[in-house]
CSV table of C-alpha atoms in Angstrom, one decimal:
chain,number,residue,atom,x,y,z
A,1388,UNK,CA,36.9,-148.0,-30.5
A,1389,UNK,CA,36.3,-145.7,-27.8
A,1390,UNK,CA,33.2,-145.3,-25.7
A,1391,UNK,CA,31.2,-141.6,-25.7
A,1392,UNK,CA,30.9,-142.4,-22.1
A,1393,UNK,CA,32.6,-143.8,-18.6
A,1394,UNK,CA,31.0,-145.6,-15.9
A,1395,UNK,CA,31.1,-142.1,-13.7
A,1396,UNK,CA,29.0,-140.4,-15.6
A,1397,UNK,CA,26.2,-143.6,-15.9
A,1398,UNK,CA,26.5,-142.9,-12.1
A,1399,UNK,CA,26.3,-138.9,-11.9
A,1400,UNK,CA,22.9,-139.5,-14.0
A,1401,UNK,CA,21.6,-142.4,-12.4
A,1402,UNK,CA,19.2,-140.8,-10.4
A,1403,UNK,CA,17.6,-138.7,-12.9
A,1404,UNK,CA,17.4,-141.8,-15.2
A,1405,UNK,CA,15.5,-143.5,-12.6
A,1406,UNK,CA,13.0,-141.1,-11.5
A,1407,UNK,CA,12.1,-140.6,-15.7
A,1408,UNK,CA,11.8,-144.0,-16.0
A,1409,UNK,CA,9.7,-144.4,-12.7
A,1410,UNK,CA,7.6,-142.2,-13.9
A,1411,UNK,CA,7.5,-143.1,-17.4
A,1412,UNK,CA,6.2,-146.6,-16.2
A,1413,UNK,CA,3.7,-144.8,-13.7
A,1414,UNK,CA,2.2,-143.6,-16.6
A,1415,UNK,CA,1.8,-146.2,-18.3
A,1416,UNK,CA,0.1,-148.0,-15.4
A,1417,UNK,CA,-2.7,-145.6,-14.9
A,1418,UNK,CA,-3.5,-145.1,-18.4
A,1419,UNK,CA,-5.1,-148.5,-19.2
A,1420,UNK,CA,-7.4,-147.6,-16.3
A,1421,UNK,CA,-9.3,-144.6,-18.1
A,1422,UNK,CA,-9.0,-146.4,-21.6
A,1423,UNK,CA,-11.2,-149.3,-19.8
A,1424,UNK,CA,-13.8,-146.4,-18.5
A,1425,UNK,CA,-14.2,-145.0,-21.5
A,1426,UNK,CA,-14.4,-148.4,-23.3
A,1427,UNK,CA,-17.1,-149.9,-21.2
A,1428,UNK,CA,-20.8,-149.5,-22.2
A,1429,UNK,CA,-23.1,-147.2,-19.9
A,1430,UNK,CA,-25.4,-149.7,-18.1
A,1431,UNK,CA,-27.7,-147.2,-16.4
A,1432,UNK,CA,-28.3,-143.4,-16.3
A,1433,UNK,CA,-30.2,-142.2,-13.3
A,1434,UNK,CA,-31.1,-138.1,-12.6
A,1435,UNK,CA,-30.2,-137.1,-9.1
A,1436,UNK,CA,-31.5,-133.7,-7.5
A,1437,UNK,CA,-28.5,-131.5,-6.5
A,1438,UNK,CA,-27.0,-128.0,-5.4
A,1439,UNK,CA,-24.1,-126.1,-7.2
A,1440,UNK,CA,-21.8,-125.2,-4.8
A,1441,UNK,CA,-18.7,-123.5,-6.2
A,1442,UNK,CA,-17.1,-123.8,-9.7
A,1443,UNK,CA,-13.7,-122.9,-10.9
A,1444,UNK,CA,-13.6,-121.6,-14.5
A,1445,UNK,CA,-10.7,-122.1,-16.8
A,1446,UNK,CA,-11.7,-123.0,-20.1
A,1447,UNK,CA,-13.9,-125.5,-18.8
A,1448,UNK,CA,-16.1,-125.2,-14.9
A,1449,UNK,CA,-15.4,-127.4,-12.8
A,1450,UNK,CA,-18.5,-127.2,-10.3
A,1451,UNK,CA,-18.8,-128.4,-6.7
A,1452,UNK,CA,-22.2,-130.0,-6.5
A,1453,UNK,CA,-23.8,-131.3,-3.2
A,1454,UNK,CA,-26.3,-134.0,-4.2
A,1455,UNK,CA,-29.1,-134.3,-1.7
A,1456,UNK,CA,-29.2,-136.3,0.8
A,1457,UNK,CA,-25.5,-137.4,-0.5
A,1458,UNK,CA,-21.7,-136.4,-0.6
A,1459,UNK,CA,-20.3,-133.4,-3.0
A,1460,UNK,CA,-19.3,-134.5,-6.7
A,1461,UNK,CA,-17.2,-132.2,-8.8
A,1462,UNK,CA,-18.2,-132.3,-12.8
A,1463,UNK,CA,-16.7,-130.5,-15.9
A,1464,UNK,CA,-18.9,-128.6,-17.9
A,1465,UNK,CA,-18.6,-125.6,-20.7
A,1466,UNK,CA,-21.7,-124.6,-20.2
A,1467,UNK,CA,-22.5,-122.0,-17.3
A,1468,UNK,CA,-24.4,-122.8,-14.0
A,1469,UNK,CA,-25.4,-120.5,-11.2
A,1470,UNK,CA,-23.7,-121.0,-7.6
A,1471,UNK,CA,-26.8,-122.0,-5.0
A,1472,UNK,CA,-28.9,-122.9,-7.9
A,1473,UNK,CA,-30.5,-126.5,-8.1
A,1474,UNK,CA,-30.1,-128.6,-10.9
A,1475,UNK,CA,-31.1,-132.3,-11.9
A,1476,UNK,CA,-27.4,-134.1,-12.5
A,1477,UNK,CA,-27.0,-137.4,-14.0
A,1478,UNK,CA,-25.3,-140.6,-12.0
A,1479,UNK,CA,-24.1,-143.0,-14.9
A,1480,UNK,CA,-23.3,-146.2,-14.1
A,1481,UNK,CA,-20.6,-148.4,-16.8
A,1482,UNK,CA,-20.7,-152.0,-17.3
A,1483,UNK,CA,-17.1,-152.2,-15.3
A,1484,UNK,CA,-18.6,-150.5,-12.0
A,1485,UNK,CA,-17.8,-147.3,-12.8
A,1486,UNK,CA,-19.7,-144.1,-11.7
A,1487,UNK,CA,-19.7,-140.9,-12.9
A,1488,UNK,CA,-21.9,-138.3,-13.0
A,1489,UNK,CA,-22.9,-135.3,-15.1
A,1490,UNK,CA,-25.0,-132.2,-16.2
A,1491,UNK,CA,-27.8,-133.6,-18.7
A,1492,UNK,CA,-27.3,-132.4,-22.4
């Protein structure tokens, strides 16, 4: 019974074989991580005061908001706010520790 392949070529592909399955297991590893966001209860919503900055648009904006007295946050949202307008955001705080925050609905 002969064999489809030889030990050179297991060599000649090694590298490529190891970088997909490097990444294949990176993948895997990071995944659990936003499962146990989106699986943990929200604990706390507060509203925060805040300036849009900047937003990219494809589909979805991405703003750049400046929360006062604070760092800059970027949020996704589909619906349309002005640049240098304020807005109220929301800071939600998960169960786990998470934060994230938000445009109210």
């Amino acid at each position: 019974m002969s064999v489809p392949w030889t030990f050179a070529d297991v060599k000649r592909h090694a590298i490529g074989v190891i970088l997909i399955v490097a990444l294949f297991a990176a993948v895997l590893a990071l995944n659990p991580l936003k499962w146990t966001n989106k699986a943990s209860p929200i604990r706390s919503v507060d509203t925060v005061d805040a300036m849009v900055r900047s937003v990219q648009w494809n589909r979805v904006g991405i703003y750049l908001v400046s929360i006062e007295n604070g760092p800059s946050v970027l949020i996704k949202d589909k619906r349309p706010h002005l640049i240098g307008a304020r807005a109220t955001i929301e800071r939600v705080t998960r169960d786990n520790g998470s934060i994230f925050y938000r445009f109210p609905e």
